[in-house]
Amino acid sequence: MREPYLLCLRCGEQSSYTRMLNNCPVCGYDMLDVRYDYSAIAQELLSTWAQRPFSMWRYRELLPLRNTANIVSMGEGGTPLVQSVNMGTMLGHDQIYVKDERQGPTGSFKDRQASLAISAMKEAGIMEAVVASTGNVAISYSAYCARAGIKLWGFLTSMVPADKMREVALYGTEVVKITGTYDQCKEVAASFAQHRGLFLDKGLRSIAARQSMKTLAFEVCEQLGLLKDGYGKWRAPDWYIQAVSGGMGPIGTFRGFEELYEMGLIDRMPKVAVIQVEGCAPMVTSFKANKEIPDVVTAPNTHIATLATGSPGIAYSQLRQIIQKYGGTMESVSDQESFRAMHVMAKMDGISVEPATAAAFAGLFKLIGLQVIHRDEIVVVNCSGHTFPVEKELLGDEWTHDVEMPEPTTSAPQEGILSALERLDDRMRDILIMDDTPEASRLLRRILQAYGSFNVREAENGRIGLEMVYQRPPDLILLDLMMPEMDGFAVLDTLKTDKELSKIPVIVVTAKELTAIEKQRLSGKVQSLMQKGAFSDQDIVDKMVEMLN
Ligand SMILES: Cc1ncc(COP(=O)(O)O)c(C=O)c1O
Ligand SMILES: [Zn+2]
């Protein structure tokens, strides 16, 4: 097997990989990458990998560390790939996968980067280092430096939430808070490192940092499983989505997909969707204007500090090249759309993410809406980081049910609690869902549970539904049209024959394209019609609230 070698990404010079060079020995360029003996690795390693624990270090032959004794590890990588449940149903899309990077040791995908970058520092004998960060890199590097016994200086902008800064400090890092933008912060960190003669983490230009992200691609394809009749090839996703600041994630991950492709382990390359927030979207605006040199946002205007890199530099042209080669797009979303997506992911699928990650999901919703991402495509979202209790503004005021306890008396105290809880129930409106598709029914129930005080009953067809109506008329009916035994049309016809029952508001939620005759049959009998897969949770709640008032 040929030894790994360094490749200059400008002039193509290949040099020996015996020590970590910073610059190309021929042209001086400061962006080098590592190449491996792919055919040998592909032949030898598949079976070896499969026997190792599921962690990023399983793929260590494709990572630039010479001696495994230098690995600094805390169980990074090897994160679950989970299929979206209710959110996917809501979007009418059943192949949305969440790569759950929240499950890294410090709660973000930067743990892969920290593990490899700090291991490489250890291997190079570095004892003190400097890093600039929008938050999570500093947290993650701090944890790994603590284990490796490396002193770290973390330069953070004052935009980073104080709780994140405290976490950095907790690991023993020297925190330097810069009142300014992240780009200014990077400059100050660089001159500090130079002045003191300290090792500076080069961000995107760091070989170890970029290469660590390849493991995301390896894991995702392995987790999507073998292609049917694909002669042992893994399945690649159609789309890989990530919210981007400096661009390290998708650039590194795509090198991983390329390596899999070069080794014949996948049969095609995915497309990339690069998502930024509107208040700091230099890559997106430049991409849409077809510019080669990116815009620079000197004053980012977003609450999402993690994504506030205003000057994209080389990352922009690298991502643009990836899109030109393999397809994909760049799109921006507002802070508000991101915060809303955060609620949707938490309430629909039980996945609580930080706002920077929510931006990726907001981007997904937007690209499906724009029909850039199609319903039959396999989508993987980098669920890049966990939320923290620092997101204080997110919930509005009324997120608790306050139960006033009566004065304690000598009688059993339980009664007081129960009657207080019963009063809560009193305020609930009774909603009856008639739908034969369990996924649709579960989604509707989940939306109602998450967004208000509703009592929800479910019927799997019109006949059972009508019986429930006779038993106790609901305040509102959510009605599917195509159901066995008795369909939605027949339910409506029956309800209309009864003076009282005909007053119950009905929202039809259907997957059916209606013919003119069918529309005629519904007219005057339903208050609203919603197409499955084409409404959002908020749409349906708004509509119901309007009808119930
Ligand atoms: C949670 C989270 N999501 C997304 C990003 C953007 O990552 P990048 O642009 O470095 O790929 C970051 C960067 O720190 C992050 O912490
Ligand atoms: Zn060169």
Coordinates of C-alpha atoms and ligand atoms in Angstrom, one line a residue:
M1 CA 0.0 0.0 0.0
R2 CA 1.3 3.4 -0.9
E3 CA 1.9 5.8 2.0
P4 CA -0.5 8.8 2.3
Y5 CA 0.9 12.0 0.7
L6 CA 0.3 15.7 0.8
L7 CA -1.3 17.4 -2.2
C8 CA -1.2 21.1 -3.0
L9 CA -4.7 22.3 -3.8
R10 CA -3.3 25.0 -6.1
C11 CA -0.4 23.6 -8.1
G12 CA -1.0 19.9 -7.6
E13 CA 2.5 19.3 -6.1
Q14 CA 2.7 16.0 -4.2
S15 CA 5.0 15.9 -1.2
S16 CA 5.9 13.4 1.4
Y17 CA 3.7 13.2 4.4
T18 CA 6.4 12.8 7.0
R19 CA 5.7 16.0 8.8
M20 CA 2.8 18.4 8.9
L21 CA 3.7 21.0 6.3
N22 CA 1.8 24.3 6.4
N23 CA 2.7 25.4 2.9
C24 CA 3.3 23.9 -0.5
P25 CA 7.1 23.5 -1.0
V26 CA 6.8 24.6 -4.6
C27 CA 4.3 27.4 -4.8
G28 CA 3.9 28.3 -1.2
Y29 CA 0.1 27.9 -1.1
D30 CA -1.3 27.4 2.4
M31 CA -4.0 24.9 1.6
L32 CA -2.8 21.3 1.4
D33 CA -4.7 18.1 1.6
V34 CA -3.9 14.5 2.1
R35 CA -4.5 11.7 -0.5
Y36 CA -4.4 8.0 0.2
D37 CA -4.0 4.7 -1.6
Y38 CA -7.7 4.3 -2.3
S39 CA -7.7 1.1 -4.3
A40 CA -5.7 -0.7 -1.7
I41 CA -7.9 0.7 1.1
A42 CA -11.1 -0.2 -0.7
Q43 CA -9.9 -3.8 -1.1
E44 CA -8.6 -4.4 2.3
L45 CA -10.6 -2.3 4.7
L46 CA -14.3 -2.8 4.2
S47 CA -14.3 -5.9 6.3
T48 CA -11.9 -4.5 8.9
W49 CA -14.1 -1.4 9.4
A50 CA -17.2 -3.4 9.9
Q51 CA -15.6 -5.2 12.8
R52 CA -14.6 -2.0 14.6
P53 CA -16.9 0.0 17.0
F54 CA -19.1 2.5 15.2
S55 CA -17.0 5.7 15.8
M56 CA -15.2 8.1 13.5
W57 CA -12.0 6.3 14.3
R58 CA -13.3 3.2 12.6
Y59 CA -12.1 4.9 9.3
R60 CA -8.7 5.7 10.7
E61 CA -6.8 4.6 7.6
L62 CA -8.4 7.6 5.8
L63 CA -7.5 10.1 8.6
P64 CA -4.2 12.0 8.8
L65 CA -2.8 10.7 12.0
R66 CA 0.4 8.6 11.9
N67 CA 0.3 7.0 15.2
T68 CA -3.0 5.8 16.8
A69 CA -1.4 6.2 20.2
N70 CA -2.0 9.9 19.7
I71 CA -5.8 9.6 19.3
V72 CA -7.6 11.8 21.8
S73 CA -11.1 10.3 21.9
M74 CA -14.3 10.6 24.0
G75 CA -16.7 8.7 21.7
E76 CA -17.1 11.3 19.0
G77 CA -18.7 10.3 15.7
G78 CA -20.7 7.1 15.3
T79 CA -23.9 9.2 15.7
P80 CA -27.3 7.9 14.9
L81 CA -29.0 8.5 11.5
V82 CA -32.7 8.8 12.4
Q83 CA -35.6 9.0 10.0
S84 CA -37.9 12.0 10.6
V85 CA -41.3 10.9 11.8
N86 CA -44.0 13.6 12.0
M87 CA -42.1 16.4 10.4
G88 CA -41.5 14.2 7.3
T89 CA -45.2 13.3 7.2
M90 CA -46.1 17.0 7.4
L91 CA -43.8 17.8 4.5
G92 CA -45.2 14.8 2.5
H93 CA -41.6 13.5 2.4
D94 CA -40.7 10.1 3.8
Q95 CA -37.0 10.0 3.3
I96 CA -35.7 12.7 5.5
Y97 CA -32.8 11.5 7.7
V98 CA -31.4 13.4 10.6
K99 CA -27.7 12.8 11.3
D100 CA -27.8 13.4 15.0
E101 CA -24.6 15.2 15.7
R102 CA -26.0 16.5 19.0
Q103 CA -24.9 13.2 20.4
G104 CA -21.2 14.1 20.3
P105 CA -19.4 14.5 23.7
T106 CA -19.9 18.3 23.7
G107 CA -23.1 18.3 21.7
S108 CA -22.0 19.3 18.2
F109 CA -20.5 18.0 15.0
K110 CA -17.4 20.0 15.9
D111 CA -16.4 17.1 18.2
R112 CA -15.2 15.2 15.2
Q113 CA -13.0 18.2 14.3
A114 CA -11.7 18.6 17.8
S115 CA -10.9 14.9 18.2
L116 CA -8.7 14.8 15.1
A117 CA -7.3 18.4 15.3
I118 CA -6.2 17.9 19.0
S119 CA -4.9 14.4 18.2
A120 CA -2.8 16.0 15.4
M121 CA -1.6 18.7 17.8
K122 CA -0.6 16.0 20.3
E123 CA 1.3 14.1 17.6
A124 CA 3.1 17.3 16.7
G125 CA 4.1 18.0 20.3
I126 CA 2.1 21.2 20.6
M127 CA 1.5 22.2 24.2
E128 CA -0.4 25.5 23.8
A129 CA -2.7 26.7 21.0
V130 CA -5.1 29.5 19.9
V131 CA -8.5 29.1 18.4
A132 CA -11.1 31.6 17.2
S133 CA -14.7 30.4 17.3
T134 CA -18.3 31.3 17.0
G135 CA -18.9 29.1 20.0
N136 CA -19.0 25.4 19.5
V137 CA -15.5 24.9 18.1
A138 CA -14.1 26.6 21.3
I139 CA -16.3 24.4 23.5
S140 CA -15.2 21.2 21.7
Y141 CA -11.5 22.1 21.4
S142 CA -11.5 23.0 25.1
A143 CA -12.8 19.7 26.2
Y144 CA -10.3 17.7 24.0
C145 CA -7.4 20.0 25.0
A146 CA -8.3 19.4 28.6
R147 CA -7.9 15.6 28.0
A148 CA -4.7 16.1 26.0
G149 CA -3.1 18.5 28.5
I150 CA -2.9 21.3 25.9
K151 CA -3.4 24.9 27.1
L152 CA -5.9 26.6 24.9
W153 CA -6.7 30.3 24.2
G154 CA -10.3 30.7 23.0
F155 CA -11.2 33.9 21.1
L156 CA -14.9 34.5 21.0
T157 CA -17.0 37.4 19.9
S158 CA -19.2 39.1 22.4
M159 CA -22.2 37.8 20.4
V160 CA -21.6 34.3 21.7
P161 CA -24.2 33.6 24.4
A162 CA -22.6 34.0 27.9
D163 CA -23.5 30.4 28.9
K164 CA -21.5 29.0 26.0
M165 CA -18.5 31.2 27.1
R166 CA -18.8 29.9 30.6
E167 CA -18.7 26.4 29.3
V168 CA -15.4 27.2 27.5
A169 CA -14.0 28.6 30.6
L170 CA -15.1 25.6 32.7
Y171 CA -12.8 23.4 30.7
G172 CA -9.9 25.6 31.7
T173 CA -9.5 27.5 28.5
E174 CA -8.4 31.2 28.6
V175 CA -11.4 33.0 27.2
V176 CA -10.8 36.2 25.3
K177 CA -14.0 38.1 24.5
I178 CA -13.8 40.4 21.5
T179 CA -16.4 43.1 21.1
G180 CA -16.7 43.0 17.4
T181 CA -17.5 40.6 14.6
Y182 CA -16.3 37.0 14.2
D183 CA -14.0 38.0 11.3
Q184 CA -12.4 40.7 13.6
C185 CA -12.1 38.1 16.3
K186 CA -10.2 35.8 13.9
E187 CA -7.7 38.6 13.1
V188 CA -7.1 39.4 16.7
A189 CA -6.5 35.7 17.5
A190 CA -4.1 35.3 14.6
S191 CA -2.0 38.3 15.7
F192 CA -2.0 37.1 19.3
A193 CA -0.8 33.7 18.2
Q194 CA 1.9 35.2 16.0
H195 CA 3.0 37.6 18.7
R196 CA 3.3 34.9 21.3
G197 CA 4.7 32.3 18.9
L198 CA 1.8 30.0 19.6
F199 CA 0.2 27.4 17.4
L200 CA -2.9 28.8 15.7
D201 CA -5.8 26.6 14.5
K202 CA -6.1 27.4 10.9
G203 CA -9.8 26.8 10.6
L204 CA -10.7 25.7 7.0
R205 CA -7.0 25.6 6.1
S206 CA -6.3 23.0 8.8
I207 CA -5.9 19.6 7.1
A208 CA -7.0 17.7 10.2
A209 CA -10.1 19.8 10.7
R210 CA -11.3 19.4 7.2
Q211 CA -10.4 15.7 7.0
S212 CA -12.4 14.9 10.2
M213 CA -15.6 15.9 8.4
K214 CA -15.1 13.1 5.9
T215 CA -16.3 10.7 8.5
L216 CA -19.7 12.2 8.3
A217 CA -20.0 11.1 4.7
F218 CA -18.6 7.6 5.5
E219 CA -21.0 7.1 8.3
V220 CA -24.1 8.4 6.5
C221 CA -23.5 6.1 3.5
E222 CA -22.8 3.1 5.7
Q223 CA -26.0 3.8 7.7
L224 CA -28.1 4.2 4.6
G225 CA -27.1 0.6 3.9
L226 CA -26.3 -1.4 0.9
L227 CA -27.8 -0.7 -2.5
K228 CA -30.1 -3.5 -3.8
D229 CA -28.1 -5.3 -6.5
G230 CA -25.4 -2.7 -6.1
Y231 CA -22.6 -5.3 -5.9
G232 CA -21.8 -4.2 -2.3
K233 CA -22.1 -0.5 -2.9
W234 CA -23.5 1.7 -0.2
R235 CA -26.4 4.1 -0.7
A236 CA -25.5 7.7 -1.1
P237 CA -28.1 10.4 -0.2
D238 CA -29.5 12.6 -2.9
W239 CA -29.1 15.7 -0.8
Y240 CA -26.8 16.7 2.1
I241 CA -28.0 19.8 3.9
Q242 CA -26.1 21.9 6.4
A243 CA -26.3 25.4 7.9
V244 CA -23.0 27.0 7.2
S245 CA -20.8 29.7 8.7
G246 CA -17.2 29.1 7.7
G247 CA -18.1 26.2 5.4
M248 CA -15.9 23.5 7.0
G249 CA -18.6 21.0 7.4
P250 CA -19.8 20.5 3.8
I251 CA -16.4 21.0 2.3
G252 CA -14.9 18.3 4.4
T253 CA -17.9 16.0 4.1
F254 CA -17.9 16.2 0.3
R255 CA -14.2 15.1 0.2
G256 CA -15.5 12.1 2.1
F257 CA -18.2 11.4 -0.5
E258 CA -15.6 11.9 -3.2
E259 CA -13.3 9.3 -1.6
L260 CA -16.2 6.8 -1.3
Y261 CA -16.9 7.4 -5.0
E262 CA -13.2 7.0 -6.0
M263 CA -13.1 3.8 -4.1
G264 CA -16.3 2.5 -5.8
L265 CA -18.2 2.3 -2.6
I266 CA -21.0 4.6 -3.8
D267 CA -22.4 4.9 -7.3
R268 CA -23.1 8.6 -7.4
M269 CA -22.4 11.9 -5.6
P270 CA -25.0 13.7 -3.5
K271 CA -26.0 17.3 -4.1
V272 CA -25.3 19.9 -1.4
A273 CA -27.6 22.5 0.1
V274 CA -25.7 25.2 1.8
I275 CA -28.0 27.2 4.2
Q276 CA -27.1 30.6 5.7
V277 CA -29.1 33.1 7.8
E278 CA -30.4 36.2 5.9
G279 CA -28.6 38.6 8.3
C280 CA -25.3 37.0 7.3
A281 CA -25.5 35.2 4.0
P282 CA -22.5 36.3 1.9
M283 CA -22.2 32.9 0.2
V284 CA -25.9 32.8 -0.7
T285 CA -26.1 36.3 -2.1
S286 CA -22.9 35.8 -4.1
F287 CA -24.0 32.4 -5.4
K288 CA -27.4 33.8 -6.6
A289 CA -25.6 36.7 -8.3
N290 CA -23.2 34.2 -9.9
K291 CA -20.2 35.9 -8.5
E292 CA -16.8 34.3 -8.4
I293 CA -15.5 36.4 -5.6
P294 CA -17.8 36.4 -2.6
D295 CA -19.5 39.4 -0.9
V296 CA -18.4 40.3 2.6
V297 CA -20.9 41.1 5.3
T298 CA -19.1 43.5 7.6
A299 CA -21.9 43.9 10.0
P300 CA -23.8 40.6 10.5
N301 CA -27.4 41.2 11.6
T302 CA -28.6 37.9 13.1
H303 CA -29.2 36.6 16.6
I304 CA -27.6 33.3 15.5
A305 CA -24.0 34.0 16.5
T306 CA -22.8 30.5 15.5
L307 CA -23.5 31.3 11.8
A308 CA -22.0 34.8 11.7
T309 CA -19.0 34.4 9.5
G310 CA -19.2 37.5 7.3
S311 CA -16.1 36.9 5.1
P312 CA -16.4 33.4 3.5
G313 CA -13.0 33.6 1.7
I314 CA -11.9 30.4 -0.1
A315 CA -14.8 28.4 1.4
Y316 CA -17.2 30.1 -1.0
S317 CA -15.3 29.1 -4.2
Q318 CA -14.8 25.6 -2.9
L319 CA -18.5 25.1 -2.2
R320 CA -19.5 26.7 -5.4
Q321 CA -17.2 24.3 -7.3
I322 CA -18.8 21.4 -5.5
I323 CA -22.2 22.6 -6.6
Q324 CA -21.0 23.2 -10.2
K325 CA -19.6 19.6 -10.2
Y326 CA -22.3 17.6 -8.5
G327 CA -25.4 19.9 -8.3
G328 CA -27.0 21.6 -5.3
T329 CA -27.8 25.1 -4.2
M330 CA -27.4 27.8 -1.6
E331 CA -30.3 29.3 0.2
S332 CA -30.9 31.7 3.1
V333 CA -33.5 31.7 5.8
S334 CA -34.5 34.3 8.3
D335 CA -33.8 34.1 12.1
Q336 CA -37.5 33.8 12.6
E337 CA -37.8 30.9 10.2
S338 CA -35.0 29.2 12.0
F339 CA -36.6 29.7 15.4
R340 CA -39.8 28.3 14.0
A341 CA -38.1 25.3 12.6
M342 CA -36.6 24.8 16.1
H343 CA -40.1 24.5 17.5
V344 CA -41.2 22.2 14.8
M345 CA -38.3 19.8 15.2
A346 CA -38.7 19.7 18.9
K347 CA -42.5 19.4 19.0
M348 CA -42.9 17.1 16.0
D349 CA -39.9 14.8 16.2
G350 CA -38.6 15.3 19.7
I351 CA -35.3 16.7 18.5
S352 CA -34.2 19.8 20.2
V353 CA -31.5 21.7 18.3
E354 CA -29.7 24.9 18.6
P355 CA -30.8 27.8 16.3
A356 CA -27.8 27.4 14.0
T357 CA -29.0 23.8 13.3
A358 CA -32.6 24.9 13.0
A359 CA -31.5 27.1 10.1
A360 CA -30.7 23.9 8.2
F361 CA -34.2 22.5 8.8
A362 CA -35.7 25.9 7.9
G363 CA -33.7 25.6 4.7
L364 CA -35.0 22.1 4.1
F365 CA -38.6 23.3 4.5
K366 CA -38.0 26.1 2.1
L367 CA -36.3 24.0 -0.6
I368 CA -39.1 21.4 -0.4
G369 CA -41.6 24.2 -0.8
L370 CA -39.7 25.6 -3.8
Q371 CA -39.6 22.1 -5.2
V372 CA -35.9 22.1 -5.5
I373 CA -35.8 19.1 -3.3
H374 CA -38.2 16.4 -4.6
R375 CA -40.4 14.1 -2.6
D376 CA -38.7 10.9 -3.8
E377 CA -35.2 12.0 -2.9
I378 CA -33.2 10.8 0.1
V379 CA -32.3 13.8 2.2
V380 CA -29.7 13.9 5.0
V381 CA -29.6 16.9 7.3
N382 CA -26.6 17.6 9.4
C383 CA -28.2 18.0 12.8
S384 CA -25.2 19.9 13.9
G385 CA -25.8 20.9 17.5
H386 CA -27.9 20.6 20.6
T387 CA -29.9 23.5 22.0
F388 CA -29.1 24.8 25.5
P389 CA -31.2 26.4 28.1
V390 CA -29.5 29.6 26.9
E391 CA -32.3 30.0 24.3
K392 CA -34.4 32.0 26.7
E393 CA -36.5 34.0 24.3
L394 CA -37.8 31.0 22.4
L395 CA -40.9 30.1 24.3
G396 CA -42.9 33.3 24.7
D397 CA -44.7 33.7 28.0
E398 CA -47.3 31.0 28.2
W399 CA -45.2 27.8 28.2
T400 CA -46.3 26.5 31.5
H401 CA -49.8 25.5 32.8
D402 CA -49.9 27.2 36.2
V403 CA -51.9 25.3 38.7
E404 CA -52.8 27.2 41.8
M405 CA -52.8 25.0 44.8
P406 CA -55.6 25.5 47.3
E407 CA -54.7 26.3 50.9
P408 CA -53.7 23.1 52.7
T409 CA -56.5 21.7 54.8
T410 CA -56.9 18.6 56.8
S411 CA -58.8 16.8 54.0
A412 CA -56.8 14.7 51.5
P413 CA -54.5 17.0 49.6
Q414 CA -54.8 14.9 46.4
E415 CA -58.3 16.2 45.8
G416 CA -57.0 19.8 45.5
I417 CA -54.5 18.8 42.8
L418 CA -57.1 16.8 40.9
S419 CA -59.7 19.5 40.9
A420 CA -57.1 22.0 39.8
L421 CA -56.1 19.7 37.0
E422 CA -59.7 19.1 36.0
R423 CA -60.1 22.9 35.6
L424 CA -57.3 22.7 33.1
D425 CA -59.2 20.0 31.2
D426 CA -62.3 22.2 31.2
R427 CA -60.6 24.6 28.9
M428 CA -59.7 21.9 26.3
R429 CA -61.6 21.7 23.1
D430 CA -62.6 18.3 21.8
I431 CA -61.2 17.4 18.3
L432 CA -62.1 14.3 16.4
I433 CA -59.7 13.0 13.7
M434 CA -61.1 10.6 11.2
D435 CA -58.3 9.2 9.1
D436 CA -57.3 5.6 8.2
T437 CA -53.6 6.4 7.7
P438 CA -51.9 6.0 11.0
E439 CA -49.0 8.3 10.1
A440 CA -51.4 11.1 9.1
S441 CA -53.5 10.6 12.2
R442 CA -50.4 10.6 14.5
L443 CA -49.1 13.8 12.8
L444 CA -52.4 15.6 13.4
R445 CA -52.6 14.4 17.0
R446 CA -49.0 15.5 17.6
I447 CA -49.7 19.0 16.1
L448 CA -52.7 19.4 18.3
Q449 CA -51.0 18.2 21.4
A450 CA -48.0 20.4 20.9
Y451 CA -49.8 23.6 20.0
G452 CA -52.7 23.9 22.4
S453 CA -55.0 22.5 24.9
F454 CA -57.0 20.1 22.8
N455 CA -58.6 16.8 23.7
V456 CA -58.0 14.5 20.7
R457 CA -60.0 11.5 19.7
E458 CA -59.2 9.3 16.7
A459 CA -61.3 7.2 14.4
E460 CA -59.9 4.9 11.7
N461 CA -62.9 5.2 9.4
G462 CA -66.0 7.2 8.9
R463 CA -68.4 4.6 10.5
I464 CA -66.5 4.5 13.8
G465 CA -66.1 8.3 13.6
L466 CA -69.8 8.9 13.3
E467 CA -70.5 6.6 16.2
M468 CA -68.1 8.8 18.3
V469 CA -69.8 11.9 17.1
Y470 CA -73.2 10.5 18.3
Q471 CA -71.7 9.6 21.6
R472 CA -70.3 13.0 22.2
P473 CA -70.3 15.7 19.5
P474 CA -66.8 17.2 19.1
D475 CA -66.0 20.9 18.8
L476 CA -64.3 20.3 15.4
I477 CA -63.7 17.4 13.0
L478 CA -60.5 16.8 11.0
L479 CA -61.7 14.6 8.2
D480 CA -59.9 12.4 5.6
L481 CA -61.8 11.7 2.4
M482 CA -60.6 8.3 1.3
M483 CA -61.3 5.8 4.1
P484 CA -62.6 2.2 4.1
E485 CA -66.1 1.2 5.2
M486 CA -67.4 4.8 5.1
D487 CA -65.6 7.6 3.3
G488 CA -65.4 11.3 4.2
F489 CA -68.1 12.3 1.6
A490 CA -70.6 9.9 3.3
V491 CA -69.7 11.3 6.7
L492 CA -70.4 14.8 5.5
D493 CA -73.7 13.8 3.9
T494 CA -74.8 12.1 7.2
L495 CA -73.8 15.1 9.4
K496 CA -75.7 17.5 7.2
T497 CA -79.0 15.6 7.8
D498 CA -78.8 16.5 11.5
K499 CA -79.6 20.1 12.5
E500 CA -77.1 20.1 15.5
L501 CA -74.4 18.0 14.1
S502 CA -74.3 20.0 10.8
K503 CA -73.0 22.9 12.9
I504 CA -69.7 21.2 13.8
P505 CA -66.9 22.8 11.8
V506 CA -65.1 20.3 9.5
I507 CA -61.6 20.6 8.1
V508 CA -60.9 18.2 5.3
V509 CA -57.3 16.9 5.2
T510 CA -56.8 14.8 2.1
A511 CA -54.1 13.4 -0.1
K512 CA -56.6 13.2 -2.9
E513 CA -56.5 15.4 -6.0
L514 CA -60.2 16.4 -6.1
T515 CA -62.2 16.3 -9.3
A516 CA -64.7 19.0 -10.1
I517 CA -67.6 16.8 -9.1
E518 CA -66.0 16.0 -5.8
K519 CA -65.4 19.6 -5.1
Q520 CA -69.0 20.2 -5.8
R521 CA -70.0 17.5 -3.3
L522 CA -67.9 19.2 -0.6
S523 CA -69.0 22.7 -1.2
G524 CA -70.9 24.3 1.6
K525 CA -70.2 21.3 3.9
V526 CA -66.6 21.9 4.9
Q527 CA -65.0 25.0 6.4
S528 CA -61.6 24.4 5.0
L529 CA -59.6 21.9 2.8
M530 CA -56.0 21.0 3.3
Q531 CA -53.8 19.0 1.1
K532 CA -51.7 16.4 2.9
G533 CA -48.0 17.2 2.7
A534 CA -48.7 20.8 1.7
F535 CA -49.6 22.4 5.0
S536 CA -47.5 23.4 8.0
D537 CA -48.4 22.7 11.6
Q538 CA -49.0 26.4 12.0
D539 CA -51.4 26.5 9.1
I540 CA -53.7 23.9 10.6
V541 CA -53.5 25.3 14.1
D542 CA -54.3 28.9 12.9
K543 CA -57.2 27.5 10.9
M544 CA -58.6 25.6 13.8
V545 CA -58.2 28.5 16.3
E546 CA -60.1 30.7 13.8
M547 CA -62.9 28.2 13.6
L548 CA -63.2 27.5 17.3
N549 CA -63.5 31.1 18.3
Ligands
LIG1 C1 -24.1 23.8 15.5 C2 -23.4 24.4 14.3 N1 -24.0 24.3 13.1 C3 -23.4 24.8 12.0 C4 -22.2 25.4 12.0 C5 -21.5 25.8 10.8 O1 -20.4 25.0 10.5 P1 -19.3 25.3 9.4 O2 -19.7 26.5 8.6 O3 -18.0 25.4 10.0 O4 -19.4 24.0 8.5 C6 -21.5 25.5 13.3 C7 -20.2 26.1 13.4 O5 -19.6 26.3 14.4 C8 -22.1 24.9 14.4 O6 -21.5 25.0 15.6
ZN2 ZN 1.6 24.3 -4.7

